[in-house]
Coordinates of C-alpha atoms and ligand atoms in Angstrom, one line a residue:
M1 CA -58.1 43.1 10.3
T2 CA -55.0 44.5 11.1
S3 CA -52.6 42.3 13.6
G4 CA -52.7 45.1 16.7
Q5 CA -48.5 42.4 17.5
P6 CA -46.2 44.0 16.9
P7 CA -44.6 43.5 13.1
I8 CA -42.6 39.7 13.9
D9 CA -38.4 39.8 15.3
R10 CA -36.5 40.2 12.5
T11 CA -33.4 37.5 15.1
A12 CA -36.8 34.5 15.3
R13 CA -35.9 31.4 13.3
I14 CA -37.5 31.7 9.9
F15 CA -39.1 29.0 7.7
V16 CA -39.3 29.7 4.4
A17 CA -41.0 26.0 2.5
G18 CA -39.7 26.3 -1.4
H19 CA -36.6 28.6 -1.0
R20 CA -35.6 27.8 -3.9
G21 CA -38.3 28.6 -5.7
L22 CA -39.6 32.3 -8.1
V23 CA -41.8 32.5 -4.3
G24 CA -39.0 31.4 -2.2
S25 CA -36.1 33.1 -3.8
A26 CA -38.0 36.4 -3.9
I27 CA -38.8 36.1 -0.6
I28 CA -35.1 35.3 1.7
R29 CA -34.1 38.1 -0.8
R30 CA -36.8 40.1 0.9
L31 CA -36.1 39.0 4.6
E32 CA -32.4 39.5 3.9
S33 CA -32.8 43.1 2.8
D34 CA -34.6 43.9 5.6
G35 CA -32.6 42.2 8.4
F36 CA -33.9 38.9 9.2
T37 CA -30.4 37.6 11.0
N38 CA -31.9 33.5 10.9
I39 CA -33.6 32.3 7.9
L40 CA -34.1 29.3 8.2
T41 CA -33.7 26.8 5.0
A42 CA -34.1 22.8 3.3
S43 CA -33.8 21.2 -0.5
R44 CA -35.9 18.7 -1.5
D45 CA -33.3 16.1 -1.4
Q46 CA -32.6 17.4 2.7
L47 CA -36.8 17.1 2.5
D48 CA -39.4 15.8 1.1
L49 CA -42.4 17.9 1.8
R50 CA -44.6 15.5 1.4
D51 CA -43.6 13.3 3.9
Q52 CA -45.3 14.2 7.3
A53 CA -42.5 11.6 9.6
A54 CA -39.7 13.7 8.3
V55 CA -40.8 16.8 8.3
N56 CA -42.3 17.0 11.4
Y57 CA -38.2 15.5 12.2
W58 CA -37.4 18.7 10.4
F59 CA -39.9 20.7 12.2
R60 CA -38.2 19.6 16.0
A61 CA -34.5 19.8 15.0
N62 CA -35.5 23.1 13.9
R63 CA -38.6 25.1 15.7
P64 CA -39.2 27.4 12.8
E65 CA -41.0 30.5 14.7
H66 CA -42.5 31.3 11.6
V67 CA -42.9 29.6 7.8
F68 CA -43.5 31.1 5.2
L69 CA -45.3 27.6 3.2
V70 CA -44.5 28.9 -0.9
A71 CA -43.5 25.3 -2.0
G72 CA -45.4 23.7 -4.2
T73 CA -46.0 21.6 -7.3
V74 CA -46.0 24.6 -9.5
G75 CA -46.9 25.0 -13.8
G76 CA -48.7 26.4 -16.5
I77 CA -51.3 24.8 -18.9
M78 CA -49.1 22.1 -20.2
A79 CA -48.3 20.8 -16.9
N80 CA -52.0 21.2 -15.3
S81 CA -53.1 18.7 -17.9
T82 CA -50.5 16.5 -18.5
R83 CA -49.5 15.9 -14.5
P84 CA -52.4 15.8 -12.6
A85 CA -52.2 13.8 -10.2
E86 CA -48.6 15.5 -9.5
F87 CA -50.1 18.7 -9.6
I88 CA -52.8 17.4 -6.1
Y89 CA -50.9 14.8 -4.5
D90 CA -47.6 16.7 -4.1
N91 CA -49.6 19.7 -3.8
L92 CA -52.1 18.3 -0.6
M93 CA -49.1 16.1 1.3
I94 CA -46.9 20.3 1.1
H95 CA -50.0 22.3 2.7
A96 CA -51.3 19.8 5.0
T97 CA -47.5 18.5 5.7
V98 CA -45.9 21.7 7.1
V99 CA -49.2 23.1 8.6
D100 CA -49.5 20.8 10.5
A101 CA -46.0 20.6 11.5
A102 CA -45.5 24.6 12.1
H103 CA -48.9 23.5 14.5
R104 CA -47.4 20.6 16.7
F105 CA -44.0 22.0 17.3
G106 CA -45.1 25.9 18.2
S107 CA -44.7 27.7 15.2
D108 CA -45.8 30.8 16.3
K109 CA -47.3 32.0 12.2
L110 CA -47.1 30.7 8.7
L111 CA -48.2 32.6 5.6
Y112 CA -49.4 29.7 3.1
L113 CA -49.6 30.6 0.1
G114 CA -52.5 30.8 -2.1
S115 CA -53.8 31.4 -6.5
S116 CA -56.6 33.6 -8.2
C117 CA -56.7 30.1 -10.2
I118 CA -58.9 29.0 -7.5
Y119 CA -61.1 31.0 -8.0
P120 CA -64.8 29.9 -9.6
R121 CA -63.9 29.4 -14.5
L122 CA -66.8 32.8 -14.5
A123 CA -66.4 34.6 -11.2
E124 CA -68.0 37.7 -10.9
Q125 CA -64.5 40.5 -11.5
P126 CA -62.0 41.3 -10.3
M127 CA -62.6 38.6 -8.4
T128 CA -63.1 39.5 -4.5
E129 CA -61.9 37.8 -1.6
S130 CA -65.3 36.4 -1.3
A131 CA -65.8 34.8 -4.7
L132 CA -63.6 31.6 -3.9
L133 CA -66.2 28.3 -3.7
T134 CA -68.5 29.8 -5.9
G135 CA -69.2 28.3 -8.6
E136 CA -67.1 25.7 -11.2
L137 CA -63.6 25.8 -11.4
E138 CA -61.4 26.1 -14.5
P139 CA -61.3 22.3 -16.0
T140 CA -57.3 22.7 -16.9
N141 CA -55.5 23.0 -13.7
E142 CA -59.0 22.0 -11.4
P143 CA -56.8 19.2 -9.5
Y144 CA -54.0 22.1 -8.8
A145 CA -57.1 24.5 -7.8
I146 CA -58.4 21.9 -5.1
A147 CA -55.7 21.8 -3.9
K148 CA -54.3 25.2 -2.7
I149 CA -58.6 25.3 -1.2
A150 CA -57.5 22.6 0.7
G151 CA -54.5 24.7 1.8
I152 CA -56.6 28.0 2.4
K153 CA -59.3 25.4 4.2
L154 CA -56.7 24.0 6.3
C155 CA -55.0 27.6 7.7
Q156 CA -58.7 28.5 8.6
A157 CA -59.3 25.2 10.8
Y158 CA -56.3 25.2 12.8
R159 CA -56.8 28.7 13.5
R160 CA -61.2 27.5 14.2
Q161 CA -59.8 24.5 16.5
F162 CA -56.4 25.1 18.1
G163 CA -56.3 29.6 17.4
S164 CA -53.5 29.3 15.2
R165 CA -51.4 32.6 13.3
F166 CA -52.0 30.8 10.2
I167 CA -53.0 33.3 7.6
S168 CA -53.6 33.4 3.5
A169 CA -52.4 35.1 0.6
M170 CA -53.9 34.5 -3.1
P171 CA -51.6 35.6 -5.6
T172 CA -52.2 36.2 -8.8
N173 CA -49.7 35.0 -11.5
L174 CA -46.0 36.1 -10.7
Y175 CA -43.6 36.9 -12.7
G176 CA -39.9 38.2 -12.4
P177 CA -36.1 36.9 -12.5
G178 CA -35.7 33.2 -11.4
D179 CA -38.8 31.9 -13.0
N180 CA -39.0 28.9 -14.9
F181 CA -38.5 29.4 -18.5
D182 CA -39.5 25.7 -19.8
L183 CA -41.8 25.5 -23.0
E184 CA -43.2 22.8 -21.5
S185 CA -43.6 23.6 -17.8
S186 CA -43.5 27.4 -17.2
H187 CA -46.2 30.1 -17.1
V188 CA -47.9 32.1 -20.3
L189 CA -45.1 35.1 -19.6
P190 CA -41.9 33.4 -18.9
A191 CA -42.8 31.3 -22.2
M192 CA -43.5 34.1 -24.1
I193 CA -40.1 35.8 -23.6
R194 CA -38.0 32.5 -23.5
K195 CA -40.3 31.9 -27.1
F196 CA -39.7 35.3 -28.7
D197 CA -36.3 35.4 -27.0
D198 CA -35.5 32.5 -29.1
A199 CA -37.1 33.2 -32.5
R200 CA -34.8 36.1 -32.4
R201 CA -31.4 34.0 -32.0
S202 CA -32.5 31.9 -34.4
G203 CA -33.9 34.2 -36.9
V204 CA -37.3 33.7 -37.0
Q205 CA -40.5 36.1 -37.9
T206 CA -43.0 34.2 -36.4
V207 CA -43.3 33.4 -32.8
Q208 CA -47.0 31.9 -32.5
I209 CA -48.5 31.9 -29.5
W210 CA -51.3 30.4 -27.9
G211 CA -55.5 30.7 -27.9
S212 CA -57.1 33.2 -29.3
G213 CA -54.7 35.7 -27.5
T214 CA -57.9 37.7 -26.3
P215 CA -57.9 36.2 -22.5
R216 CA -56.9 38.8 -19.8
R217 CA -54.9 37.9 -17.7
E218 CA -53.1 40.2 -14.2
F219 CA -49.3 39.7 -13.1
L220 CA -47.7 40.8 -10.3
H221 CA -43.5 41.2 -10.0
V222 CA -42.3 38.3 -8.0
D223 CA -40.9 41.2 -5.8
D224 CA -43.8 43.1 -4.7
L225 CA -45.1 39.5 -4.3
A226 CA -42.6 39.5 -1.3
D227 CA -42.9 42.9 -0.1
A228 CA -45.9 41.8 0.2
C229 CA -45.8 39.0 1.8
L230 CA -44.3 39.9 4.7
F231 CA -46.2 43.2 5.4
L232 CA -49.2 40.7 5.7
M233 CA -46.6 38.0 7.8
D234 CA -46.5 41.6 10.0
N235 CA -49.1 43.9 9.6
Y236 CA -52.5 41.0 8.8
E237 CA -54.4 38.5 11.1
G238 CA -58.0 37.7 9.2
E239 CA -58.7 34.1 9.3
S240 CA -59.8 35.3 5.3
H241 CA -57.1 35.0 2.8
I242 CA -56.3 38.2 1.3
N243 CA -55.5 38.8 -2.5
V244 CA -52.2 40.1 -3.8
G245 CA -52.4 41.6 -7.5
T246 CA -52.0 45.0 -9.3
G247 CA -55.4 45.7 -9.7
L248 CA -54.6 45.7 -13.7
D249 CA -54.9 43.4 -16.7
L250 CA -54.4 43.3 -20.7
S251 CA -55.1 40.8 -22.5
I252 CA -52.5 38.2 -24.0
L253 CA -52.7 39.0 -27.7
E254 CA -51.2 42.2 -25.8
L255 CA -49.1 40.8 -23.2
A256 CA -47.4 39.1 -25.9
E257 CA -46.7 42.5 -28.3
M258 CA -45.1 44.1 -25.2
V259 CA -43.0 40.9 -25.4
R260 CA -41.9 41.0 -28.6
D261 CA -41.2 45.0 -28.8
L262 CA -39.1 43.7 -25.5
V263 CA -37.3 40.8 -26.9
H264 CA -37.6 41.0 -30.9
P265 CA -38.6 44.3 -32.5
G266 CA -40.6 43.5 -35.3
A267 CA -41.5 39.8 -34.8
T268 CA -44.4 38.7 -36.4
I269 CA -47.0 37.5 -33.7
Q270 CA -49.6 34.0 -35.6
L271 CA -51.9 33.0 -32.9
D272 CA -52.8 29.1 -32.8
R273 CA -56.4 29.0 -32.9
T274 CA -56.9 25.5 -32.0
K275 CA -54.9 25.9 -28.4
P276 CA -57.1 26.4 -25.5
D277 CA -57.3 29.9 -23.7
G278 CA -58.0 28.9 -19.9
T279 CA -60.5 31.1 -17.5
P280 CA -61.5 34.0 -19.5
R281 CA -60.4 37.1 -17.6
K282 CA -58.4 36.6 -14.4
L283 CA -58.6 39.6 -12.3
L284 CA -57.8 40.6 -8.8
D285 CA -59.6 43.2 -6.8
V286 CA -56.8 44.3 -4.1
S287 CA -59.1 46.2 -2.2
A288 CA -58.8 44.5 1.3
L289 CA -55.1 44.9 0.3
S290 CA -55.1 48.3 -0.1
A291 CA -57.0 49.0 2.5
L292 CA -54.7 47.5 4.4
G293 CA -52.1 49.9 3.3
W294 CA -50.3 47.7 1.1
S295 CA -49.8 48.6 -2.7
A296 CA -48.0 47.3 -5.6
S297 CA -44.9 50.0 -7.0
I298 CA -43.6 47.8 -10.1
P299 CA -44.7 48.1 -13.6
L300 CA -45.5 45.3 -16.5
R301 CA -42.8 46.9 -18.6
N302 CA -40.6 47.8 -16.1
G303 CA -40.5 44.1 -14.8
L304 CA -40.6 42.4 -18.0
E305 CA -37.1 44.3 -18.7
S306 CA -35.6 42.9 -15.3
T307 CA -36.7 39.8 -16.1
Y308 CA -35.4 39.4 -19.5
R309 CA -32.5 40.8 -18.5
W310 CA -32.2 38.1 -16.0
Y311 CA -33.4 35.7 -18.6
L312 CA -30.1 37.2 -20.6
D313 CA -28.1 37.0 -18.2
H314 CA -28.5 33.2 -16.9
A315 CA -30.1 31.8 -20.4
E316 CA -26.5 31.1 -21.5
E317 CA -25.2 29.4 -19.2
A318 CA -29.0 26.7 -19.0
R319 CA -28.7 26.0 -23.1
G320 CA -27.5 22.3 -23.2
L321 CA -27.6 21.6 -20.0
P322 CA -30.2 19.4 -18.5
M323 CA -33.1 20.6 -16.2
Q324 CA -32.1 22.1 -12.9
R325 CA -32.4 24.7 -10.3
T326 CA -29.3 27.1 -10.1
S327 CA -30.0 28.9 -6.1
A328 CA -32.2 31.2 -7.9
A329 CA -33.9 30.2 -10.2
A330 CA -34.9 27.7 -13.1
V331 CA -33.8 27.9 -16.6
N332 CA -34.2 24.6 -19.0
V333 CA -33.6 24.4 -23.1
G334 CA -36.1 21.3 -23.3
G335 CA -40.0 21.5 -25.3
V336 CA -41.2 23.4 -27.7
A337 CA -45.2 24.0 -26.6
S338 CA -46.5 27.2 -24.6
T339 CA -48.7 27.9 -22.1
I340 CA -51.1 30.6 -21.6
Ligands
NAP401 N1 -45.3 30.9 -9.7 C1 -46.5 32.0 -10.0 O1 -47.6 32.6 -10.8 C2 -48.1 31.4 -8.7 C3 -48.8 32.6 -9.1 C4 -49.9 32.0 -8.0 C5 -49.6 31.7 -7.0 N2 -48.1 31.1 -6.6 C6 -47.6 30.2 -5.7 O2 -46.1 30.1 -5.0 C7 -45.9 29.5 -4.4 C8 -44.9 28.9 -5.3 O3 -44.3 28.9 -6.8 P1 -43.6 28.9 -7.1 O4 -43.8 29.6 -8.8 O5 -42.5 29.6 -6.7 O6 -42.8 27.6 -7.9 P2 -41.4 27.2 -8.1 O7 -40.8 27.9 -8.8 O8 -41.5 26.4 -9.0 O9 -40.6 26.7 -6.9 C9 -41.6 25.6 -6.0 C10 -40.7 25.2 -4.7 O10 -40.5 24.5 -4.0 C11 -39.6 23.4 -3.5 N3 -40.7 21.8 -3.9 C12 -41.3 21.7 -4.2 N4 -42.0 20.3 -4.3 C13 -41.3 20.1 -3.3 C14 -40.7 18.6 -1.9 N5 -42.0 17.7 -2.2 N6 -40.4 18.7 -1.3 C15 -39.3 19.8 -1.1 N7 -39.4 21.0 -1.6 C16 -40.2 21.4 -3.0 C17 -38.9 23.4 -4.4 O11 -38.1 22.7 -5.0 P3 -36.9 22.3 -5.9 O12 -36.5 23.3 -6.1 O13 -36.5 21.5 -5.2 O14 -37.3 22.5 -7.3 C18 -39.5 24.5 -5.5 O15 -38.4 24.9 -4.3 C19 -46.5 27.7 -5.3 O16 -47.7 27.6 -3.5 C20 -48.2 28.5 -5.7 O17 -49.1 27.6 -5.4 C21 -47.9 31.0 -7.9

């Protein structure tokens, strides 16, 4: 359903919650390039989004008219399986505090981000929006998925009870400048870039990848996602979440070969089949978003090249430093194991 409303006002107060993250920093870039003049941000040390009283105080003081809710505790299989309590608690709290404050303090529109991992483990592929809650979740990230599903249901409940213009987008796996390259908490694509680059730098010819290499995944450049988020804020008003992806997938081994050819040509890929694979296939059906008039524009190969260039520009300064975020990114040199 298109909104039938004018696009959001480029001079309105826009709160990007999670502005230093992969998604948040891309949304800031997109809003700035589109001429938004009143972007509001609050770093974690200024505002812990899990704290309802603090979030209420901030909303009362700043009265954001529109909200991009893209903060959360995010990570790959290893982080999900070793820190399940943080993944469910942090995300439940962040989503609840911000959605409630947006309602309470009169924000006009809010966009919430789900994640494609909240669809059932064995959902029919490609996954349509209606596959949500039709089967068992992938056990390796169930606590995270439950929190993300709760976020979608929160938006829907506030719409139904209060008429709030709260919408949800469901992105596939994301990558791009500002990604997390810490091998203990990163997603598969940045972890691969990091591992191949580490091997290249140290002259190692074999790179080990977790699992069988057969699971299939879809990857969307974060600048495409940011563009889709603004498009949905401007044009979408429905209760259903909307999938955001490319509609194309590839196997983990094919991805590893693509990264190898870019970063460390000639290296040998060794599959560690003792490690878990995760969901066998994850591909979003993006026909609803296409029907609204949006499609992705950054091919994976181009996106990988620019992401690797970004990593090279930022890796040197991060090497030897403890994990910390720059204004656009997290780069960390710790960690030993990869994730899928
Ligand atoms: N990355 C993906 O592949 C992917 C795929 C699908 C959906 N998503 C969704 O997209 C959203 C953003 O993900 P991302 O990849 O951009 O994550 P990210 O890079 O880890 O960024 C998360 C942001 O949230 C902030 N944050 C976390 N806990 C906070 C707290 N308690 N108080 C205040 N701020 C807090 C972080 O602040 P600091 O900078 O201080 O750490 C950071 O700015 C999440 O909802 C995620 O579920 C991501």
